[in-house]
Structures are given as C-alpha cells and as structure tokens.
Amino acid sequence: MKKHFILLICLLVAACASPEPETSSAELAHSDIEIATPVKIEHTYALVVKDIKNLYMIRMFEGFENACNTFGVKAIFSGGVDDTTAEGQIKALENLIEEKVDAIAIAANEKDKLSAVLTRATEAGIQIVSLDSEVDVDNRKLHVQQASPEMIGRVLMQAAHEMTSGSGKIAILTTTETAPNQSQWVAWMLQEIKENPDVYQDMPIVEILYGLDLYKESFDLTVQLLETHPDIKIIIAPTSMGLQAVADAIDSLASTAQVTGLGLPSIMGKYVRNGICPWFYLWNPVDVGFVAAYALDRLVAGEITGAVGEELSAGSFGILLVTQAQDGGSEIVVGKPYMFDKTNVAIWENIF
Ligand code: RAM
C-alpha cells in the first residue's frame, strides 16, 4: 500500500514539475477533458402569511429570511394582500407548488379551506410546517407555536379585570371566528370567565366584534361600538392590527375606554405612554419566523420528522423540543408572552 502511495506522490510531483507543452487554443478546443461546472443546488423556502401588508407578518419574515441566509437558501414571502381570507393564501400556495419550492411555513387564516392545496403540496414533496396560526395536523409536519393559547387567553382576560378593577362593560375585537389562533385565544378568554364567575360577574361582555385582522374594518367597528356603548371600559384585541385600530379609534373619539391585547411595541408605545393602553402582550415574531425556517431546513435535511420527542437544533436559538399539541399533532413552543408597559415599552419599540 505504502509503495503505491509513494508512486502516486511521485507521479503527482512529476506532473506538476515538468513544463506542459504549450497547448494551442485549437488543441484546447478539442480537449476531451470535461471540466465539471459546480452545480449549486439552491433550495427555496417560502413563508406564507395571513396578509403580507401586516407588520407583524413582515417581522416574522425578517426572522425567517435571516435563518435562510445562514443556510444559503432563497427565502420567499407570500400570502394574502390586504386579504385575510383563505382564497388569498390558496392562490399563493398554488404558485409555490408550481415554482417547486422545497418547503413552506404557513400562518393560516382558515385551516379547513387550506387542506386540499396543502395536501397537493405535500404530495409534490414539499415539507410543510405551520407557525403562529396552525393548519390541520394532517397538513403539517409540526406547528411552531409562539406561546400557549391557554396562557394567552387567560392572561388577556385577567389583564382586563385588573384594568377595570373587576367592574365595567368590556368587549372583544378579534379577527374572524375561524382564525385558528384567535379562535383559541378567545375561547380561553371565555373559559377564564366561565371558571371564575364571581371574579368577572361585574364585567359583562357587550360585544365580540370581527375586524378580519384588517385595520379599516377594525377601526370602523370600534367607532360603532363606542358610539353604541360610550361607557365601555375595556376592549380586548388579540390581534396586532386590531389593537392598533382600537387604540386609534379611542384616541380619535377621545373616548374614556381603554384597550389591551396583543400588539407590536413599535406601534403601541405611544398608547402605553398616554394611558389608552395601560399594558399589552406579545412574543417576538422575528423569533417565530426564525425557528420555523430552522424547522423546515432540518426537515428538508431529513434530520427531524416532526415527531413528538425530537429535538430541533435552531442555531442561535438553541435546542427546542417537539411536544404534543392541543390538536393531537406536534408543535414547538417558542416561548411565553412578554408584558409591555411604561417600564419597558421604550426598549422594545426599536426591536419589533
Ligand atoms: C395579527 C395576526 C397574527 C397574530 C397577531 C397577534 O398580526 O392575527 O396571526 O399572532 O396579530
């Protein structure tokens, strides 16, 4: 073996040492040496959101794209455009199937209506996870869950109780009855009341309004609500578009009502400082997008399958566990909701 190795080295040295005869361009042209051009396999991962005009969704894509850049993968941002129905997302998904993307992370507007197109995507070999607002168990390898739906719903109702000292009319302004995430959060808000009737007995819910996760609809519904119930004390808006619209409507009417819910510090800071929103909650949407991209990449690489008990190595985010989701599928819970108030909102306003 050693003899052959030495011989190989000698041959290599000889080849390098002896001056090659000048090769004319004509000879080069007839060279039968195939120079293999390196083929760069470029993967493409897509983030399909509820509405690409929604700043919360844009923040999720920031994290998604940052992670894709570290993998050397092309990131695509797609979804409804000022349209939070399933139709906008179905069209986006059909385009992505045609473009033969490798993987899709989706935040669903209405999960049932997405089933058929997501089944087609899976059959085309596309890896799928949901994030922020889940799709059916059968249509995803796992869900990237920003925080526990029960914790979010209960914390929002408890905050409303604290802000009203347990007495006064309240209302909820949410997105749609079928939005997978908001429908769970509102259900847990109502469960919190159901389990503690004595705590909430003097806080009647006068309306549950559906602003479609669109600014104008949410603003207009709030104006009508405040004109009908000028004595309302708190409106709870578990949607970043809704929270902003409700705060703007209260401000424009100089109403005595207040608002809490889920929103972006970069938008809500001024309302925390002027008291219209004493405090609100959220998680970092950039992190949710970042983790979803890592989940896709590890699925594409075959390192995980999305099964409960697996561990996802999510780069700077560390190791995350795949756990059982409430709907029987699997999920990765990214964290807990943060509380933003006068003591800290100024720090986070410049982050997301
Ligand atoms: C809106 C969307 C999103 C939700 C946030 C809190 O941006 O409905 O799905 O997670 O609000």
CSV table of C-alpha atoms and ligand atoms in Angstrom, one decimal:
chain,number,residue,atom,x,y,z
A,1,MET,CA,0.0,0.0,0.0
A,2,LYS,CA,2.8,2.3,1.0
A,3,LYS,CA,4.7,1.7,-2.2
A,4,HIS,CA,1.6,2.7,-4.3
A,5,PHE,CA,1.1,5.8,-2.2
A,6,ILE,CA,4.7,6.9,-2.8
A,7,LEU,CA,4.4,6.1,-6.5
A,8,LEU,CA,1.2,8.2,-6.6
A,9,ILE,CA,3.0,11.1,-4.9
A,10,CYS,CA,5.9,10.8,-7.4
A,11,LEU,CA,3.5,10.9,-10.4
A,12,LEU,CA,1.7,13.9,-9.0
A,13,VAL,CA,5.0,15.8,-8.4
A,14,ALA,CA,6.2,14.8,-11.9
A,15,ALA,CA,3.0,16.1,-13.5
A,16,CYS,CA,3.4,19.4,-11.7
A,17,ALA,CA,7.2,19.7,-12.2
A,18,SER,CA,7.5,19.0,-16.0
A,19,PRO,CA,6.6,22.1,-18.1
A,20,GLU,CA,3.5,21.2,-20.1
A,21,PRO,CA,4.0,21.8,-23.8
A,22,GLU,CA,2.2,24.9,-24.9
A,23,THR,CA,-1.3,23.9,-25.9
A,24,SER,CA,-2.8,25.9,-28.7
A,25,SER,CA,-6.4,27.2,-28.4
A,26,ALA,CA,-7.2,24.8,-31.2
A,27,GLU,CA,-6.0,21.9,-29.2
A,28,LEU,CA,-7.8,23.2,-26.1
A,29,ALA,CA,-11.0,23.4,-28.1
A,30,HIS,CA,-10.7,19.7,-28.9
A,31,SER,CA,-9.7,18.9,-25.3
A,32,ASP,CA,-11.7,15.9,-24.3
A,33,ILE,CA,-11.3,16.8,-20.6
A,34,GLU,CA,-14.8,17.5,-19.2
A,35,ILE,CA,-14.5,20.4,-16.8
A,36,ALA,CA,-17.3,19.8,-14.4
A,37,THR,CA,-19.0,23.1,-13.5
A,38,PRO,CA,-20.1,23.0,-9.8
A,39,VAL,CA,-23.9,22.7,-9.7
A,40,LYS,CA,-25.1,24.8,-6.8
A,41,ILE,CA,-28.4,23.3,-5.5
A,42,GLU,CA,-30.4,26.3,-4.5
A,43,HIS,CA,-33.2,25.4,-2.1
A,44,THR,CA,-36.1,27.7,-1.7
A,45,TYR,CA,-38.2,28.0,1.4
A,46,ALA,CA,-41.4,30.1,1.4
A,47,LEU,CA,-43.2,31.9,4.3
A,48,VAL,CA,-47.0,32.1,3.5
A,49,VAL,CA,-48.6,34.6,5.9
A,50,LYS,CA,-52.2,35.8,6.6
A,51,ASP,CA,-51.6,39.2,5.0
A,52,ILE,CA,-48.2,40.5,3.6
A,53,LYS,CA,-49.3,44.1,4.5
A,54,ASN,CA,-49.4,43.2,8.2
A,55,LEU,CA,-46.3,44.5,10.0
A,56,TYR,CA,-46.4,41.5,12.4
A,57,MET,CA,-46.1,39.2,9.4
A,58,ILE,CA,-43.3,41.3,8.0
A,59,ARG,CA,-41.4,40.9,11.3
A,60,MET,CA,-41.9,37.1,11.1
A,61,PHE,CA,-40.4,37.1,7.6
A,62,GLU,CA,-37.3,39.0,8.9
A,63,GLY,CA,-36.5,36.1,11.2
A,64,PHE,CA,-37.4,33.6,8.6
A,65,GLU,CA,-35.1,35.2,6.0
A,66,ASN,CA,-32.2,35.7,8.5
A,67,ALA,CA,-32.2,32.0,9.1
A,68,CYS,CA,-32.5,31.1,5.4
A,69,ASN,CA,-29.5,33.4,4.7
A,70,THR,CA,-27.4,31.3,7.1
A,71,PHE,CA,-28.4,28.1,5.2
A,72,GLY,CA,-27.7,29.7,1.8
A,73,VAL,CA,-31.3,29.1,0.9
A,74,LYS,CA,-33.6,31.5,-1.0
A,75,ALA,CA,-36.5,32.9,1.1
A,76,ILE,CA,-39.9,33.8,-0.4
A,77,PHE,CA,-42.5,36.0,1.3
A,78,SER,CA,-46.1,35.3,0.2
A,79,GLY,CA,-49.7,35.3,1.3
A,80,GLY,CA,-52.9,37.4,1.2
A,81,VAL,CA,-52.5,41.1,0.1
A,82,ASP,CA,-54.9,43.2,2.3
A,83,ASP,CA,-56.9,40.0,2.2
A,84,THR,CA,-57.2,37.7,5.2
A,85,THR,CA,-59.4,35.0,3.6
A,86,ALA,CA,-58.3,31.5,2.7
A,87,GLU,CA,-58.6,32.4,-1.0
A,88,GLY,CA,-55.5,34.7,-0.9
A,89,GLN,CA,-53.5,32.0,0.7
A,90,ILE,CA,-54.7,29.2,-1.6
A,91,LYS,CA,-53.5,31.2,-4.7
A,92,ALA,CA,-50.1,31.9,-3.1
A,93,LEU,CA,-49.7,28.1,-2.3
A,94,GLU,CA,-50.7,27.1,-5.8
A,95,ASN,CA,-48.0,29.4,-7.2
A,96,LEU,CA,-45.4,27.9,-4.8
A,97,ILE,CA,-46.3,24.4,-5.8
A,98,GLU,CA,-45.8,25.4,-9.5
A,99,GLU,CA,-42.4,27.0,-8.6
A,100,LYS,CA,-41.4,23.7,-7.0
A,101,VAL,CA,-40.2,25.2,-3.7
A,102,ASP,CA,-38.7,22.8,-1.2
A,103,ALA,CA,-40.5,23.9,1.9
A,104,ILE,CA,-43.3,26.1,3.2
A,105,ALA,CA,-44.1,27.6,6.6
A,106,ILE,CA,-47.7,28.9,6.7
A,107,ALA,CA,-49.7,31.0,9.2
A,108,ALA,CA,-53.3,30.1,8.3
A,109,ASN,CA,-56.3,32.3,8.0
A,110,GLU,CA,-58.7,29.4,7.8
A,111,LYS,CA,-57.2,25.9,8.2
A,112,ASP,CA,-60.1,23.7,6.8
A,113,LYS,CA,-60.1,25.6,3.4
A,114,LEU,CA,-56.4,25.1,3.0
A,115,SER,CA,-56.4,21.3,3.4
A,116,ALA,CA,-56.8,20.4,-0.3
A,117,VAL,CA,-54.0,22.7,-1.6
A,118,LEU,CA,-51.7,21.7,1.3
A,119,THR,CA,-52.3,18.0,0.5
A,120,ARG,CA,-51.3,18.7,-3.1
A,121,ALA,CA,-48.1,20.5,-1.8
A,122,THR,CA,-47.2,17.5,0.4
A,123,GLU,CA,-47.8,15.1,-2.5
A,124,ALA,CA,-45.4,17.3,-4.5
A,125,GLY,CA,-42.7,16.6,-1.9
A,126,ILE,CA,-42.8,19.9,-0.2
A,127,GLN,CA,-42.0,20.0,3.5
A,128,ILE,CA,-44.7,22.0,5.4
A,129,VAL,CA,-44.8,23.4,8.9
A,130,SER,CA,-47.3,25.9,10.3
A,131,LEU,CA,-46.4,28.9,12.5
A,132,ASP,CA,-48.4,31.5,14.5
A,133,SER,CA,-51.8,30.1,13.3
A,134,GLU,CA,-51.9,26.4,12.7
A,135,VAL,CA,-53.1,24.2,9.8
A,136,ASP,CA,-54.6,20.8,10.2
A,137,VAL,CA,-52.4,18.1,11.8
A,138,ASP,CA,-52.5,16.1,8.5
A,139,ASN,CA,-51.2,19.0,6.6
A,140,ARG,CA,-48.1,19.8,8.6
A,141,LYS,CA,-45.0,18.1,10.0
A,142,LEU,CA,-45.2,20.3,13.1
A,143,HIS,CA,-46.5,23.6,14.3
A,144,VAL,CA,-44.3,26.5,15.5
A,145,GLN,CA,-46.3,27.8,18.5
A,146,GLN,CA,-45.4,31.3,19.7
A,147,ALA,CA,-46.8,30.6,23.2
A,148,SER,CA,-49.5,28.5,25.0
A,149,PRO,CA,-53.0,29.5,23.7
A,150,GLU,CA,-54.5,28.9,27.2
A,151,MET,CA,-51.9,31.2,28.8
A,152,ILE,CA,-52.5,34.0,26.1
A,153,GLY,CA,-56.3,33.8,26.6
A,154,ARG,CA,-56.3,33.8,30.4
A,155,VAL,CA,-53.7,36.5,30.7
A,156,LEU,CA,-55.6,38.9,28.5
A,157,MET,CA,-58.9,38.4,30.5
A,158,GLN,CA,-57.0,38.8,33.8
A,159,ALA,CA,-55.4,42.0,32.5
A,160,ALA,CA,-58.9,43.4,31.6
A,161,HIS,CA,-60.0,42.5,35.1
A,162,GLU,CA,-57.1,44.4,36.7
A,163,MET,CA,-57.6,47.4,34.4
A,164,THR,CA,-61.3,47.7,35.3
A,165,SER,CA,-60.8,46.7,39.0
A,166,GLY,CA,-63.3,44.0,38.1
A,167,SER,CA,-66.2,46.2,37.2
A,168,GLY,CA,-67.4,47.7,33.9
A,169,LYS,CA,-68.6,46.8,30.4
A,170,ILE,CA,-66.0,45.0,28.2
A,171,ALA,CA,-65.8,44.0,24.5
A,172,ILE,CA,-63.6,41.8,22.4
A,173,LEU,CA,-62.4,42.8,19.0
A,174,THR,CA,-60.8,39.8,17.3
A,175,THR,CA,-60.1,38.8,13.7
A,176,THR,CA,-62.5,36.1,12.4
A,177,GLU,CA,-64.4,33.2,14.0
A,178,THR,CA,-62.3,30.7,12.1
A,179,ALA,CA,-58.8,32.1,12.5
A,180,PRO,CA,-57.0,29.1,14.1
A,181,ASN,CA,-55.0,31.2,16.7
A,182,GLN,CA,-57.5,33.9,17.6
A,183,SER,CA,-60.4,31.5,17.9
A,184,GLN,CA,-58.4,29.5,20.6
A,185,TRP,CA,-57.4,32.7,22.4
A,186,VAL,CA,-61.0,34.0,22.6
A,187,ALA,CA,-62.2,30.6,23.7
A,188,TRP,CA,-59.7,30.6,26.6
A,189,MET,CA,-60.7,34.2,27.5
A,190,LEU,CA,-64.4,33.0,27.8
A,191,GLN,CA,-63.2,29.8,29.7
A,192,GLU,CA,-61.4,32.1,32.2
A,193,ILE,CA,-64.7,33.8,32.9
A,194,LYS,CA,-66.7,30.6,33.0
A,195,GLU,CA,-64.3,29.1,35.6
A,196,ASN,CA,-64.3,32.2,37.7
A,197,PRO,CA,-67.9,33.6,37.6
A,198,ASP,CA,-67.6,35.5,40.8
A,199,VAL,CA,-64.4,37.3,39.7
A,200,TYR,CA,-65.9,38.5,36.4
A,201,GLN,CA,-69.6,38.9,37.4
A,202,ASP,CA,-69.5,42.7,37.1
A,203,MET,CA,-67.7,42.7,33.8
A,204,PRO,CA,-70.3,41.9,31.1
A,205,ILE,CA,-69.1,41.3,27.6
A,206,VAL,CA,-71.3,43.6,25.5
A,207,GLU,CA,-69.9,42.6,22.0
A,208,ILE,CA,-67.5,40.2,20.3
A,209,LEU,CA,-66.5,42.0,17.0
A,210,TYR,CA,-64.8,40.5,14.0
A,211,GLY,CA,-62.4,43.0,12.4
A,212,LEU,CA,-60.9,40.5,9.9
A,213,ASP,CA,-57.4,41.4,11.0
A,214,LEU,CA,-57.7,44.4,8.7
A,215,TYR,CA,-57.1,47.9,10.0
A,216,LYS,CA,-60.1,49.8,8.5
A,217,GLU,CA,-62.7,47.1,9.4
A,218,SER,CA,-61.4,47.0,13.0
A,219,PHE,CA,-61.3,50.8,13.3
A,220,ASP,CA,-64.9,51.3,11.9
A,221,LEU,CA,-66.3,48.5,14.1
A,222,THR,CA,-64.7,50.1,17.2
A,223,VAL,CA,-66.1,53.6,16.3
A,224,GLN,CA,-69.6,52.0,16.1
A,225,LEU,CA,-69.1,50.1,19.4
A,226,LEU,CA,-68.0,53.3,21.2
A,227,GLU,CA,-71.0,55.2,19.8
A,228,THR,CA,-73.3,52.4,21.0
A,229,HIS,CA,-71.6,51.9,24.3
A,230,PRO,CA,-69.8,55.1,25.3
A,231,ASP,CA,-69.4,53.8,28.9
A,232,ILE,CA,-67.4,50.8,27.8
A,233,LYS,CA,-64.3,50.4,30.0
A,234,ILE,CA,-62.0,47.9,28.2
A,235,ILE,CA,-61.7,46.5,24.7
A,236,ILE,CA,-59.6,43.3,24.4
A,237,ALA,CA,-57.9,42.9,20.9
A,238,PRO,CA,-55.9,39.7,20.5
A,239,THR,CA,-54.6,40.9,17.1
A,240,SER,CA,-51.8,43.4,16.3
A,241,MET,CA,-53.9,45.0,13.6
A,242,GLY,CA,-56.9,45.2,15.8
A,243,LEU,CA,-55.0,46.5,18.8
A,244,GLN,CA,-53.7,49.4,16.8
A,245,ALA,CA,-57.0,50.2,15.2
A,246,VAL,CA,-58.9,50.1,18.5
A,247,ALA,CA,-56.3,52.4,20.1
A,248,ASP,CA,-56.6,54.8,17.1
A,249,ALA,CA,-60.4,54.8,17.3
A,250,ILE,CA,-60.4,55.5,21.1
A,251,ASP,CA,-57.9,58.3,20.5
A,252,SER,CA,-59.9,59.8,17.6
A,253,LEU,CA,-63.1,59.8,19.6
A,254,ALA,CA,-61.4,61.0,22.8
A,255,SER,CA,-63.2,58.1,24.4
A,256,THR,CA,-62.7,57.2,28.1
A,257,ALA,CA,-62.4,53.5,27.1
A,258,GLN,CA,-59.0,51.7,27.3
A,259,VAL,CA,-57.6,48.8,25.3
A,260,THR,CA,-55.3,45.8,25.9
A,261,GLY,CA,-54.4,42.8,23.8
A,262,LEU,CA,-51.6,41.6,21.5
A,263,GLY,CA,-49.6,44.1,19.6
A,264,LEU,CA,-46.2,45.4,18.4
A,265,PRO,CA,-44.3,47.7,20.8
A,266,SER,CA,-43.2,49.8,17.8
A,267,ILE,CA,-46.9,50.7,17.2
A,268,MET,CA,-48.3,50.7,20.7
A,269,GLY,CA,-45.6,52.6,22.6
A,270,LYS,CA,-47.3,56.0,22.3
A,271,TYR,CA,-50.6,54.5,23.6
A,272,VAL,CA,-48.9,53.0,26.6
A,273,ARG,CA,-47.4,56.4,27.4
A,274,ASN,CA,-50.7,58.3,27.0
A,275,GLY,CA,-52.7,55.7,29.0
A,276,ILE,CA,-55.1,54.4,26.3
A,277,CYS,CA,-53.3,51.1,26.6
A,278,PRO,CA,-52.0,50.6,30.2
A,279,TRP,CA,-50.2,47.4,29.0
A,280,PHE,CA,-50.3,44.7,26.4
A,281,TYR,CA,-48.6,41.5,25.4
A,282,LEU,CA,-46.8,39.7,22.6
A,283,TRP,CA,-43.8,37.5,21.8
A,284,ASN,CA,-41.1,38.3,19.3
A,285,PRO,CA,-42.5,37.5,15.8
A,286,VAL,CA,-38.9,37.6,14.4
A,287,ASP,CA,-38.1,34.6,16.6
A,288,VAL,CA,-41.2,32.7,15.4
A,289,GLY,CA,-40.1,33.1,11.8
A,290,PHE,CA,-36.5,32.2,12.6
A,291,VAL,CA,-37.4,28.9,14.4
A,292,ALA,CA,-39.9,28.0,11.6
A,293,ALA,CA,-37.1,28.3,9.0
A,294,TYR,CA,-34.8,26.1,11.1
A,295,ALA,CA,-37.6,23.5,11.4
A,296,LEU,CA,-38.0,23.5,7.6
A,297,ASP,CA,-34.3,23.2,7.0
A,298,ARG,CA,-33.9,20.2,9.4
A,299,LEU,CA,-37.0,18.5,7.8
A,300,VAL,CA,-35.5,19.0,4.3
A,301,ALA,CA,-32.2,17.6,5.5
A,302,GLY,CA,-34.0,14.6,7.0
A,303,GLU,CA,-32.6,15.4,10.4
A,304,ILE,CA,-36.1,15.6,12.0
A,305,THR,CA,-39.5,14.2,11.0
A,306,GLY,CA,-41.6,16.5,13.3
A,307,ALA,CA,-42.4,13.6,15.7
A,308,VAL,CA,-43.1,14.4,19.4
A,309,GLY,CA,-39.9,13.9,21.4
A,310,GLU,CA,-37.5,15.1,18.7
A,311,GLU,CA,-35.1,18.0,19.3
A,312,LEU,CA,-34.7,20.9,16.9
A,313,SER,CA,-31.3,22.5,16.8
A,314,ALA,CA,-32.3,26.1,15.9
A,315,GLY,CA,-28.9,27.9,15.6
A,316,SER,CA,-28.6,30.8,18.0
A,317,PHE,CA,-32.0,29.9,19.4
A,318,GLY,CA,-30.5,26.7,20.9
A,319,ILE,CA,-32.2,23.3,21.2
A,320,LEU,CA,-36.1,23.2,21.1
A,321,LEU,CA,-38.2,20.2,21.9
A,322,VAL,CA,-41.0,18.9,19.7
A,323,THR,CA,-44.0,18.4,22.0
A,324,GLN,CA,-47.7,17.3,21.8
A,325,ALA,CA,-50.0,20.0,20.5
A,326,GLN,CA,-53.6,20.5,21.8
A,327,ASP,CA,-55.0,19.3,18.4
A,328,GLY,CA,-53.1,16.0,18.7
A,329,GLY,CA,-50.3,17.0,16.3
A,330,SER,CA,-46.8,18.1,17.3
A,331,GLU,CA,-45.6,21.6,18.0
A,332,ILE,CA,-42.5,23.5,19.1
A,333,VAL,CA,-43.5,26.2,21.7
A,334,VAL,CA,-41.1,29.1,21.2
A,335,GLY,CA,-41.7,30.9,24.5
A,336,LYS,CA,-44.1,32.9,26.6
A,337,PRO,CA,-45.9,36.2,26.0
A,338,TYR,CA,-44.0,39.2,27.2
A,339,MET,CA,-45.8,42.1,29.0
A,340,PHE,CA,-45.1,45.6,27.7
A,341,ASP,CA,-45.9,48.6,29.9
A,342,LYS,CA,-44.5,52.0,30.7
A,343,THR,CA,-41.4,50.5,32.3
A,344,ASN,CA,-40.1,48.6,29.2
A,345,VAL,CA,-42.0,49.5,26.0
A,346,ALA,CA,-39.4,52.1,25.0
A,347,ILE,CA,-36.7,49.4,25.0
A,348,TRP,CA,-38.7,47.1,22.7
A,349,GLU,CA,-40.1,49.8,20.4
A,350,ASN,CA,-36.9,49.7,18.4
A,351,ILE,CA,-36.8,45.9,18.2
A,352,PHE,CA,-40.2,44.9,16.7
B,1,RAM,C1,-52.0,39.6,13.9
B,1,RAM,C2,-52.3,38.2,13.3
B,1,RAM,C3,-51.3,37.1,13.9
B,1,RAM,C4,-51.4,37.2,15.5
B,1,RAM,C5,-51.0,38.6,15.9
B,1,RAM,C6,-51.0,38.7,17.4
B,1,RAM,O1,-50.8,40.1,13.4
B,1,RAM,O2,-53.6,37.8,13.6
B,1,RAM,O3,-51.7,35.8,13.5
B,1,RAM,O4,-50.4,36.3,16.0
B,1,RAM,O5,-51.9,39.5,15.4
